[in-house]
Coordinates of N, CA and C in Angstrom, one line a residue:
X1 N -52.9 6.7 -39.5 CA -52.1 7.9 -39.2 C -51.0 7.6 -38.2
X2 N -51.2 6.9 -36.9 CA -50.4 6.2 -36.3 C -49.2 5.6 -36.8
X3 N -49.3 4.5 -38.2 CA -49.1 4.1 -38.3 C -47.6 5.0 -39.6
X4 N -48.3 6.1 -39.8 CA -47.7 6.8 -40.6 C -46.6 7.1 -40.0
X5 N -46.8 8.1 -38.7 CA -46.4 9.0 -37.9 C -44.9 7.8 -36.9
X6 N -45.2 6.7 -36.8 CA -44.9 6.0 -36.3 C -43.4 5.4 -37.6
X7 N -43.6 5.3 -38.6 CA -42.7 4.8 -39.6 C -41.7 6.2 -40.3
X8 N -42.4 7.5 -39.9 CA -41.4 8.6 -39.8 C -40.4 8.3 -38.7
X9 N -41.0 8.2 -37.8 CA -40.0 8.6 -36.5 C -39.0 7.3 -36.8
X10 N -39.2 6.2 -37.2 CA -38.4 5.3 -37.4 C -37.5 5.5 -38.3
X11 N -37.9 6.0 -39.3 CA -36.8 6.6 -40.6 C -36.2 7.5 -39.8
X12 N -36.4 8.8 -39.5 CA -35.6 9.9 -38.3 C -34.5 8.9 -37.7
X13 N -34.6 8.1 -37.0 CA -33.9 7.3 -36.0 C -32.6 7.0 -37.0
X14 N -33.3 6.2 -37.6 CA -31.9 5.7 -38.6 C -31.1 6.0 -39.1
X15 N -32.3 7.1 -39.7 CA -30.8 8.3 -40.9 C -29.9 9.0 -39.7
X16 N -30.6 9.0 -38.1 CA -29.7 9.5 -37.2 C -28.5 8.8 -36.4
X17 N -28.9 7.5 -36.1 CA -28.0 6.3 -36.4 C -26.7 6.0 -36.9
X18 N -27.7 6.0 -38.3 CA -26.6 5.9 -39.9 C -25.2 6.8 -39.6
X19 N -25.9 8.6 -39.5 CA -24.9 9.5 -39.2 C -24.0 9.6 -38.8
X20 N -24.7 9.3 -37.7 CA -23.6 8.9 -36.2 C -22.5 8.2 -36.6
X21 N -22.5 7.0 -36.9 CA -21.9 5.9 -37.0 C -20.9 6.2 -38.6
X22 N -21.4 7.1 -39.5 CA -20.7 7.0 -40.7 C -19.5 8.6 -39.9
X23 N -20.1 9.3 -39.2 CA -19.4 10.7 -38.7 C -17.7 9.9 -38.2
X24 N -17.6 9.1 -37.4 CA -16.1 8.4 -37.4 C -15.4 8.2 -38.1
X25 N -16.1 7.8 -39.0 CA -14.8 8.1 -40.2 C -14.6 9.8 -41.1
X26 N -13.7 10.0 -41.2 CA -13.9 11.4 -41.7 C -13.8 11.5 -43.1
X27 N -14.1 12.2 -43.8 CA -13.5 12.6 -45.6 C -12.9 13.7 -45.2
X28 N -11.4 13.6 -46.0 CA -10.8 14.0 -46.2 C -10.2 14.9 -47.1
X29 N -9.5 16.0 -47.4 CA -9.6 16.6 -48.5 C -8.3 17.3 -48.7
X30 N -7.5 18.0 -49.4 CA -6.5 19.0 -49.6 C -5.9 19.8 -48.4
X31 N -6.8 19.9 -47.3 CA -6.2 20.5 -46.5 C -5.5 19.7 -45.2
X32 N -5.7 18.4 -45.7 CA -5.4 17.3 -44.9 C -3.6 17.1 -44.2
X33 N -3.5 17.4 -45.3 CA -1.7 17.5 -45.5 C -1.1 17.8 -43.8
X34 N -1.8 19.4 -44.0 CA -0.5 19.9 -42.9 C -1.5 19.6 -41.1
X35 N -2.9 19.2 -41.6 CA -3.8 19.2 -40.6 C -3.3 17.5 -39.8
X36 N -3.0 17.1 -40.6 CA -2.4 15.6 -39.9 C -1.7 15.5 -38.6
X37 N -1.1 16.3 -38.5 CA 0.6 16.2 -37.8 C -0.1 16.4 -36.4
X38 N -1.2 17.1 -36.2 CA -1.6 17.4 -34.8 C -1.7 15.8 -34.0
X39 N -2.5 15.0 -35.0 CA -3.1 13.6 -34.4 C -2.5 12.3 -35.0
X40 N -3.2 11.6 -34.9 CA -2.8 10.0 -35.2 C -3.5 9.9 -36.4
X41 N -3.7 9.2 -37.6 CA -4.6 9.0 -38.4 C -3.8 7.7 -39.4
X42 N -5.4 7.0 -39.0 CA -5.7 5.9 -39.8 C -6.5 6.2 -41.1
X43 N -5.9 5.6 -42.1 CA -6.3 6.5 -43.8 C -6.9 5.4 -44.8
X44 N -7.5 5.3 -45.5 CA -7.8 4.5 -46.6 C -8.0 5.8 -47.8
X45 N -6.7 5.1 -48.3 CA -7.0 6.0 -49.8 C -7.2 5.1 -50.9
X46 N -8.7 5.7 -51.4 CA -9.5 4.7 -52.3 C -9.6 5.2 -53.1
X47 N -10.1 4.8 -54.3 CA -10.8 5.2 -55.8 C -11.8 4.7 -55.7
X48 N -13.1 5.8 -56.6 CA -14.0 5.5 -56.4 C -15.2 4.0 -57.4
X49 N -14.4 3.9 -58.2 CA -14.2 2.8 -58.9 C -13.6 1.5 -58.6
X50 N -13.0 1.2 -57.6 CA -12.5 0.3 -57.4 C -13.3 -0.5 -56.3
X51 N -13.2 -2.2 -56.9 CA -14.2 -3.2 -56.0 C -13.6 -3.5 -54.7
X52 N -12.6 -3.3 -55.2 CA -12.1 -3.9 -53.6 C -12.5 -3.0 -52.2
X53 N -12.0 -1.5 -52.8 CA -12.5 -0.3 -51.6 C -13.9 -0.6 -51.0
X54 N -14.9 -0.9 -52.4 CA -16.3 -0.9 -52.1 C -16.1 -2.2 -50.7
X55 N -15.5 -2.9 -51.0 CA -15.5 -4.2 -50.7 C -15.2 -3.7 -48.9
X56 N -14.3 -2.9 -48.8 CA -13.6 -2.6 -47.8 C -14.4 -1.7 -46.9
X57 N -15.3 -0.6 -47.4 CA -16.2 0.4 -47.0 C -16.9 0.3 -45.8
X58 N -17.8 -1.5 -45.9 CA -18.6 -1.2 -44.4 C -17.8 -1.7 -43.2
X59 N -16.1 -2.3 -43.4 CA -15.3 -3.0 -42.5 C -14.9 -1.2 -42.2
X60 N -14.4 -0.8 -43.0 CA -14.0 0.9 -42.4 C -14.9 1.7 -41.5
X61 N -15.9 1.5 -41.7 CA -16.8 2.0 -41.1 C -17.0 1.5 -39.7
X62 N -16.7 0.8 -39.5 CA -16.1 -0.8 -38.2 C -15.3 -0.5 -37.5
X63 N -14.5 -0.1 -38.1 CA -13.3 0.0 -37.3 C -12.7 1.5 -37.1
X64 N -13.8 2.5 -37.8 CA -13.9 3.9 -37.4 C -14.7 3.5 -36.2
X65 N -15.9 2.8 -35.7 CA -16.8 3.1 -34.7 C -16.2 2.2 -33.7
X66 N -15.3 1.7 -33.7 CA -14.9 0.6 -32.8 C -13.6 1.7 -32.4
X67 N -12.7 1.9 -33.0 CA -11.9 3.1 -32.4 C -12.2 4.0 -31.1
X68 N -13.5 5.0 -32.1 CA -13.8 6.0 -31.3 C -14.8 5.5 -30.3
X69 N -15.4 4.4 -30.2 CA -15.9 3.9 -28.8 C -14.8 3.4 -27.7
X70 N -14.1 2.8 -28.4 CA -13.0 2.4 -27.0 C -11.9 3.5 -26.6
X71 N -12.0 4.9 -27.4 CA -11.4 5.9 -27.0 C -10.0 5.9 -26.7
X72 N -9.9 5.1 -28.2 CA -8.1 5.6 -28.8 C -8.3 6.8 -29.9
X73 N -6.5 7.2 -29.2 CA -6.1 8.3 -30.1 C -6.7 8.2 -31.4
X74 N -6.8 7.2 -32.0 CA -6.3 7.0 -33.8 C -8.2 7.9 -34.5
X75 N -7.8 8.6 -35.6 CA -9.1 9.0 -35.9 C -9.1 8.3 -37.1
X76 N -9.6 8.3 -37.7 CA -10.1 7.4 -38.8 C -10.5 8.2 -39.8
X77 N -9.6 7.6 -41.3 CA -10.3 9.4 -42.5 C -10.7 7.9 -43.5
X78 N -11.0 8.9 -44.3 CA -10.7 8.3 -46.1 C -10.7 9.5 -47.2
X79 N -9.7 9.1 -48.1 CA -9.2 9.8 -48.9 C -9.6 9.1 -50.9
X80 N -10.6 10.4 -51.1 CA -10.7 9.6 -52.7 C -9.1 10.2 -53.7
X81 N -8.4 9.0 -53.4 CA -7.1 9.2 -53.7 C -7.0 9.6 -55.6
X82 N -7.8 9.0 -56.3 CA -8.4 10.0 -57.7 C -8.3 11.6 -57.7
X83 N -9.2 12.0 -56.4 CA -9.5 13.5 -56.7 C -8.2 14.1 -56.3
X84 N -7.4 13.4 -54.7 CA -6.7 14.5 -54.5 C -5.5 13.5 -55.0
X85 N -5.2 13.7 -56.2 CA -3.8 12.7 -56.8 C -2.9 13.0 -56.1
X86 N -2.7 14.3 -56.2 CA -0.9 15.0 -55.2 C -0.6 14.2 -53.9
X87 N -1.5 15.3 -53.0 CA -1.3 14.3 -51.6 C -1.2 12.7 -51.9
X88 N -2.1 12.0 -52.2 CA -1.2 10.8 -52.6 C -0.3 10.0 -52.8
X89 N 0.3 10.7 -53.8 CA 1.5 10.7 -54.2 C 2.1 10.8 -53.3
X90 N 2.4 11.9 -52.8 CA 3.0 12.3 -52.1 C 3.2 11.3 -50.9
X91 N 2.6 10.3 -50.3 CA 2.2 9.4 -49.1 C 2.4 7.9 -50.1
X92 N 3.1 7.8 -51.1 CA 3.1 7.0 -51.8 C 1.9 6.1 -52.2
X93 N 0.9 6.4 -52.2 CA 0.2 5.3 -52.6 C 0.1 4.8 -54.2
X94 N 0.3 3.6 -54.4 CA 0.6 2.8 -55.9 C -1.0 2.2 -56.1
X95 N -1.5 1.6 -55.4 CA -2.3 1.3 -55.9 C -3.9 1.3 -54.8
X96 N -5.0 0.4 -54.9 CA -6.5 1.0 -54.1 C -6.6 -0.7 -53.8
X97 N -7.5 -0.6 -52.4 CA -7.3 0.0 -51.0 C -5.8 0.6 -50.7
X98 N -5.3 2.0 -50.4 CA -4.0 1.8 -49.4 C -4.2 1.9 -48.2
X99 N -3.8 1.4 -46.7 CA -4.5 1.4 -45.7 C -3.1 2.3 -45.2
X100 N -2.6 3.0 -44.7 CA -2.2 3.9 -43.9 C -2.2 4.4 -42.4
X101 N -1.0 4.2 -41.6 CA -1.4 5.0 -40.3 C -0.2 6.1 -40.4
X102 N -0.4 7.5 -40.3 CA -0.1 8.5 -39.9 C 0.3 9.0 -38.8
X103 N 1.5 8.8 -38.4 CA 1.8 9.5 -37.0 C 3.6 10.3 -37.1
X104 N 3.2 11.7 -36.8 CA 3.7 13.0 -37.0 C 4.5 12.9 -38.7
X105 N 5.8 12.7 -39.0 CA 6.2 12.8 -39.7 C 6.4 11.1 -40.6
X106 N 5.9 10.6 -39.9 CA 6.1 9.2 -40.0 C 4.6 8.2 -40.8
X107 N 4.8 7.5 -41.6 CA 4.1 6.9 -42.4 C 3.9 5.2 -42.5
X108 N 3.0 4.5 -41.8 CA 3.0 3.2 -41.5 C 2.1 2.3 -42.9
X109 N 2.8 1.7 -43.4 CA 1.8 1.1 -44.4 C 1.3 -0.7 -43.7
X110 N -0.1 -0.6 -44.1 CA -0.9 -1.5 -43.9 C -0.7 -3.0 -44.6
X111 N -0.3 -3.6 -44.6 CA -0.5 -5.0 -45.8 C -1.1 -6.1 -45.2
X112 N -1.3 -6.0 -44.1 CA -2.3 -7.3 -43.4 C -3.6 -7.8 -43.9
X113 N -4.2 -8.7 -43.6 CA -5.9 -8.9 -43.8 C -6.6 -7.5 -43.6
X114 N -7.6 -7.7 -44.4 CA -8.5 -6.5 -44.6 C -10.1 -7.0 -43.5
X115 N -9.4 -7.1 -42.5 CA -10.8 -7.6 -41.3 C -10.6 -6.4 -40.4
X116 N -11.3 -6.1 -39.7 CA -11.9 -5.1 -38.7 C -10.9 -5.2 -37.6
X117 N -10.5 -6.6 -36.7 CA -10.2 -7.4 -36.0 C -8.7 -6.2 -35.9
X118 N -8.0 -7.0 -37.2 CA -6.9 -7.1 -38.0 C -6.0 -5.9 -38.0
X119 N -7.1 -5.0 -38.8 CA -6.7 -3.5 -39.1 C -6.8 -2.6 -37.8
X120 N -7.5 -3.0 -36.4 CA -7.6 -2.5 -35.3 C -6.3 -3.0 -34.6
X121 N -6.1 -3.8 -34.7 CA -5.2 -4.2 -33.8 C -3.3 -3.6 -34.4
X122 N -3.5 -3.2 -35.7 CA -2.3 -2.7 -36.3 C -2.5 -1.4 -35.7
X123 N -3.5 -0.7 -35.9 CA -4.0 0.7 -35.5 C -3.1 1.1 -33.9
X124 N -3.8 -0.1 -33.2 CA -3.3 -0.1 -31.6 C -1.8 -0.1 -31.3
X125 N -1.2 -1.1 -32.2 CA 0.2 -1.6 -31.9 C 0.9 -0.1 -32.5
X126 N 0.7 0.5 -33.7 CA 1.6 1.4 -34.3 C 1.3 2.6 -33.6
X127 N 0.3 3.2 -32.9 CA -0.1 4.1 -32.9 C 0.5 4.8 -31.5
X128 N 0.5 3.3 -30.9 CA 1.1 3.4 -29.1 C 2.6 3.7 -29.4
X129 N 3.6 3.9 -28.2 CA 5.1 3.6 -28.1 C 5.6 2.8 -28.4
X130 N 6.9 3.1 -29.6 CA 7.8 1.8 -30.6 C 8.2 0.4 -29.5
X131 N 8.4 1.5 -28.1 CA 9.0 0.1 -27.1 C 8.0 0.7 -26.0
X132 N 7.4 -0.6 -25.6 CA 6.5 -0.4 -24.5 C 7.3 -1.4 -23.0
X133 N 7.2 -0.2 -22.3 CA 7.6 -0.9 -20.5 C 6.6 -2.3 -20.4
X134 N 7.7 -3.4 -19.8 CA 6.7 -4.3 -18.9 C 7.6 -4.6 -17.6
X135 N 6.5 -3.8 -16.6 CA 7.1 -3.7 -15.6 C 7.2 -4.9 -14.4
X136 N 6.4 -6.0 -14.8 CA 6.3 -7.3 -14.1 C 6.7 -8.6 -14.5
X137 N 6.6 -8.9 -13.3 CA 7.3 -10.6 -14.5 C 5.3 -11.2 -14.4
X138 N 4.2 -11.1 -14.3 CA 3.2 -11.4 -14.4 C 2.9 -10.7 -15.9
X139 N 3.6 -9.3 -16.0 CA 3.0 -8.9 -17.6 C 4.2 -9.5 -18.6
X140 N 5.1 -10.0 -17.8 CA 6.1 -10.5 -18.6 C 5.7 -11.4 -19.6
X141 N 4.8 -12.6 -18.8 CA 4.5 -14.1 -18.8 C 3.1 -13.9 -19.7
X142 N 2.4 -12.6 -19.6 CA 1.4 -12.6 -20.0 C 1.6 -12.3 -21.7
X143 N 2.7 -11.6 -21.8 CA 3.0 -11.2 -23.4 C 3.8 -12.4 -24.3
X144 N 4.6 -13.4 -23.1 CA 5.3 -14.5 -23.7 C 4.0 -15.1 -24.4
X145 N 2.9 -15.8 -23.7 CA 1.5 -16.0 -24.0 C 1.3 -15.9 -25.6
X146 N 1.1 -14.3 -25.4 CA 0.8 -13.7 -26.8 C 1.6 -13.6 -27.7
X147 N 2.7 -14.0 -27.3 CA 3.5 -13.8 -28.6 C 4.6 -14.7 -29.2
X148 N 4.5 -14.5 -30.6 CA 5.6 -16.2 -30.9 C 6.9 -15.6 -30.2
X149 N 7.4 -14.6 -30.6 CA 8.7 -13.8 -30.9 C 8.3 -12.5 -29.7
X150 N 9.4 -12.3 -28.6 CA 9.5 -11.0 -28.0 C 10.7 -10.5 -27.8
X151 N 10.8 -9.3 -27.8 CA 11.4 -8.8 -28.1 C 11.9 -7.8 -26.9
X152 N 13.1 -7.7 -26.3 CA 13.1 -7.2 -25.0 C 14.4 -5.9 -24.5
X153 N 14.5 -5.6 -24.1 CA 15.5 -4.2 -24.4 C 15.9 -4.4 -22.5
X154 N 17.0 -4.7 -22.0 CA 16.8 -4.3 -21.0 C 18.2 -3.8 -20.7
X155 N 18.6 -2.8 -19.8 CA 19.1 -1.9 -19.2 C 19.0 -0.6 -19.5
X156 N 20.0 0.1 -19.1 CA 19.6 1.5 -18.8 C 19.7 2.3 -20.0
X157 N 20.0 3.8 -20.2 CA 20.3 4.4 -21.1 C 21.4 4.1 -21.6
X158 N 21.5 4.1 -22.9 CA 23.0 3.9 -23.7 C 22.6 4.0 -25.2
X159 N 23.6 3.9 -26.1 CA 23.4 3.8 -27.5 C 22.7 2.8 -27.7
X160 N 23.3 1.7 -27.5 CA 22.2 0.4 -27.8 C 20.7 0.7 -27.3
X161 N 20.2 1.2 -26.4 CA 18.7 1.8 -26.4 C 18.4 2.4 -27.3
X162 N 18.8 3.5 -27.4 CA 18.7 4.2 -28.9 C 18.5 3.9 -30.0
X163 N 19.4 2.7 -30.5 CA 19.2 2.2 -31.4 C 18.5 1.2 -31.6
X164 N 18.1 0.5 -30.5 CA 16.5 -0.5 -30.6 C 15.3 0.5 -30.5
X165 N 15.4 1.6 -30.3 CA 14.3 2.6 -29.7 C 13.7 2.8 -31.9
X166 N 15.1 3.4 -32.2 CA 14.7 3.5 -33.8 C 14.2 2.1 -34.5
X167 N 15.3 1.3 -34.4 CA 15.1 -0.4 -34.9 C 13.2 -0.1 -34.6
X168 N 12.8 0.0 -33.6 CA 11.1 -0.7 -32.8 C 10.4 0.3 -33.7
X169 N 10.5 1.8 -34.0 CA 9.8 2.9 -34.7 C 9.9 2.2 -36.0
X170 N 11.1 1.6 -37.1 CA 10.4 1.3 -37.8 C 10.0 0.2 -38.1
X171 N 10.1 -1.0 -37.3 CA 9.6 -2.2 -37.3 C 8.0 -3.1 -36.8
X172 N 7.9 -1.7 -35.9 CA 6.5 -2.0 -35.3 C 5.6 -2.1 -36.1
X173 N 5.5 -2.0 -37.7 CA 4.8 -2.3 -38.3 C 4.5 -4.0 -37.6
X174 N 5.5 -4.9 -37.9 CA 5.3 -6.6 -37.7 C 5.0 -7.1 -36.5
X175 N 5.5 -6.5 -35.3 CA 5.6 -6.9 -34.0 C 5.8 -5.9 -33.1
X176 N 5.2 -6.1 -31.6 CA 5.6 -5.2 -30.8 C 7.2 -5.3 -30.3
X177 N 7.5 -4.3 -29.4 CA 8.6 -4.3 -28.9 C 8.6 -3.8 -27.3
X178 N 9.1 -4.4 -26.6 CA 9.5 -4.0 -25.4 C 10.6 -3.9 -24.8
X179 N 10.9 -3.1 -22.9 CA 11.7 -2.7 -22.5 C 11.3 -3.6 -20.7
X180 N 12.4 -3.7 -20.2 CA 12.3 -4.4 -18.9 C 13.7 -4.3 -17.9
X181 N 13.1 -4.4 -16.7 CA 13.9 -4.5 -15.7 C 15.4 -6.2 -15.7
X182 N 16.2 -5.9 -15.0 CA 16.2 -7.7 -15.1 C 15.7 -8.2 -14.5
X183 N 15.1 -8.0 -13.6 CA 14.2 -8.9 -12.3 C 12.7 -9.3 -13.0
X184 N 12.5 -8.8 -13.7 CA 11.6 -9.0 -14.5 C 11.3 -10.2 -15.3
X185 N 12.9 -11.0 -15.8 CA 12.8 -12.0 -16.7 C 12.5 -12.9 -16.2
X186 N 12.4 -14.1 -16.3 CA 12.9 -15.3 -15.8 C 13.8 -15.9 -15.3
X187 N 13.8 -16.6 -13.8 CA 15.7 -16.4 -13.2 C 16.6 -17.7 -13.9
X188 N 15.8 -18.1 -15.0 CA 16.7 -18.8 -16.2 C 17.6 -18.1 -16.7
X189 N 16.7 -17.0 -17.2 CA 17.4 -16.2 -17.9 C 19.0 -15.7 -17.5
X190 N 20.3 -15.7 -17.8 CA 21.6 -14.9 -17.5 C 21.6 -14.4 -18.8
X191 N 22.3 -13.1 -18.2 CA 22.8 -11.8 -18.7 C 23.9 -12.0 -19.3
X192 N 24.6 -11.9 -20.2 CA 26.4 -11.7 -19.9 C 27.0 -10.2 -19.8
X193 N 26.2 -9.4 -20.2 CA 26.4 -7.9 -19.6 C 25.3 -7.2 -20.2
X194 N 25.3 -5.9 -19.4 CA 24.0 -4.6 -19.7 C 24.7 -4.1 -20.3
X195 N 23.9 -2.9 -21.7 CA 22.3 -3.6 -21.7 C 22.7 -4.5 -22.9
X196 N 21.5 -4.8 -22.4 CA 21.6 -6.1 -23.8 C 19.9 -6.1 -24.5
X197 N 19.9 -6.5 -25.8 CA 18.6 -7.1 -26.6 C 18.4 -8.1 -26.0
X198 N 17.6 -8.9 -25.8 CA 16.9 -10.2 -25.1 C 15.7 -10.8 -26.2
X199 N 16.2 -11.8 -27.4 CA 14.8 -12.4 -28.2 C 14.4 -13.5 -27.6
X200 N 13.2 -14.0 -27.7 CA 12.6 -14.8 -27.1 C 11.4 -15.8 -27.9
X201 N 12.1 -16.7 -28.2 CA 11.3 -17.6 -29.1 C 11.6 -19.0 -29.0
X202 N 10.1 -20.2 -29.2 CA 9.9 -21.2 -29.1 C 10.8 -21.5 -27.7
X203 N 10.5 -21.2 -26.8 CA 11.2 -21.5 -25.4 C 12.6 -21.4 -25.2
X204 N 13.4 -20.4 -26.0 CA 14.8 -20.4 -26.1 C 14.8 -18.9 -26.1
X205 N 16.3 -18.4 -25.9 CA 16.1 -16.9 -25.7 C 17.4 -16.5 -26.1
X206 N 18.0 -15.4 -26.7 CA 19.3 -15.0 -27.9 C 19.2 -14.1 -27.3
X207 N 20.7 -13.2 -26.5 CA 21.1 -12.2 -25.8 C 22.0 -11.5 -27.2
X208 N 22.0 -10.3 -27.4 CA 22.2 -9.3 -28.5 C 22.9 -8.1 -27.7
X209 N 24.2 -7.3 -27.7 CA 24.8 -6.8 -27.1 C 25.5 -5.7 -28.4
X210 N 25.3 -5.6 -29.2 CA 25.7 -5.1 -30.6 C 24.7 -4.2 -31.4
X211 N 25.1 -3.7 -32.6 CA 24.4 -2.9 -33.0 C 23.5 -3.8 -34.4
X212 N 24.2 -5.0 -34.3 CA 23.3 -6.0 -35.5 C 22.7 -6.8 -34.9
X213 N 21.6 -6.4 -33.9 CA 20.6 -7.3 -33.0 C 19.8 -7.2 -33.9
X214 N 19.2 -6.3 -34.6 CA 18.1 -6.2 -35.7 C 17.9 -7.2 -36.6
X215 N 19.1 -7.5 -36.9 CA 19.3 -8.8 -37.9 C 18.7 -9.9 -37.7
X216 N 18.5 -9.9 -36.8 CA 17.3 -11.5 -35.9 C 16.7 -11.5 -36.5
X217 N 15.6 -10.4 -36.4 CA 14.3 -9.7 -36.5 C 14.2 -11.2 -37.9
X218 N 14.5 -10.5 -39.2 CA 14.6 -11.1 -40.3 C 14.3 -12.9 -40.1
X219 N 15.4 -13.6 -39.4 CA 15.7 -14.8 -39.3 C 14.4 -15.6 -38.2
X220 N 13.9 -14.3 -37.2 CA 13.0 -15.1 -36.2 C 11.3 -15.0 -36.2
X221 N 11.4 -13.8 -36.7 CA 10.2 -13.2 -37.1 C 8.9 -15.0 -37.3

């Protein structure tokens, strides 16, 4: 009887577990459309027939519980893109897995590895600010680190901000982008005037003062 009573409560646990843990990701449905715009959302629109989704399912599930544990914005849905065809469409999806991030009017598509790792780390990068402040030359040095290619904005307000501000919204799909003081850089580094783009790669650095700074992007990437 013990032994009974004892293998219930263990089922109980699990199916409550299971819950838990499947509740971060949301399903999604028709009314999704205009309900979006409030939040951030990370999307997989699947068919329910397709191997690859299946394939994709318990990494989604991953990276819905890993989200909402470290207590980012981003919510996590899935969409059986079959039933609700329109919406779809409408969000362009061509074919299954499409991975998706969602933020206000704006639509980020996914093409990277399909790892937990991977798709979190896209999550983070798009979901945050197109150009993110680094207010030190310690966080300076710490991003040079991490990164092949950086990308740097510095002086004050002007058009050329603006226009790397857009350039970063839609490029942040590939790379991050930042903004900095001059004292910030390296005292290698000279200016030939504010503001200027500042790229930064393989130990060499390309000063951009024009509206075809973007054009790097392509060549350095």
């Amino acid at each position: 009887m013990a032994e009974v009573k004892a293998s219930l409560i263990c089922g109980v646990v699990v199916a409550f577990l299971s819950s838990a843990v499947l509740a971060v990701v949301e399903d999604l449905d028709d009314t999704f459309k205009q309900a979006r715009l409030d939040d951030v959302w990370l999307v997989d629109f699947y068919a329910p027939w397709c191997g690859y989704c299946k394939k994709l399912e318990p990494i989604w599930q991953d990276v819905g519980a890993e989200l909402k544990s470290s207590g980012s914005p981003v919510r996590v849905g899935k969409m059986d893109a079959t039933a609700y065809s329109g919406i779809a469409s409408e969000f362009g999806v061509r074919g299954y897995p499409t991975i998706k991030l969602l933020k206000g009017d704006l639509a980020y598509n996914y093409k990277g590895p399909r790892t937990k790792d991977d798709i979190i780390e896209f999550a983070n990068r798009v979901a945050g600010p197109a150009v993110r402040a680094l207010p030190s030359k310690q966080m300076f040095e710490h991003m040079m680190k991490r990164h092949d290619v950086l990308f740097v904005y510095v002086g004050g307000e002007s058009p050329l901000k603006e226009k790397y501000i857009d350039v970063a919204s839609e490029l942040i799909v590939y790379t991050y982008f930042f903004s900095a003081s001059e004292d910030v850089l390296p005292e290698t580094v000279t200016l030939p005037e504010l503001p200027s783009v500042v790229v930064f790669k393989d130990g060499a650095y390309f000063t951009y003062d024009g509206e075809y700074w973007s054009v790097c992007f392509l060549q350095l990437k």
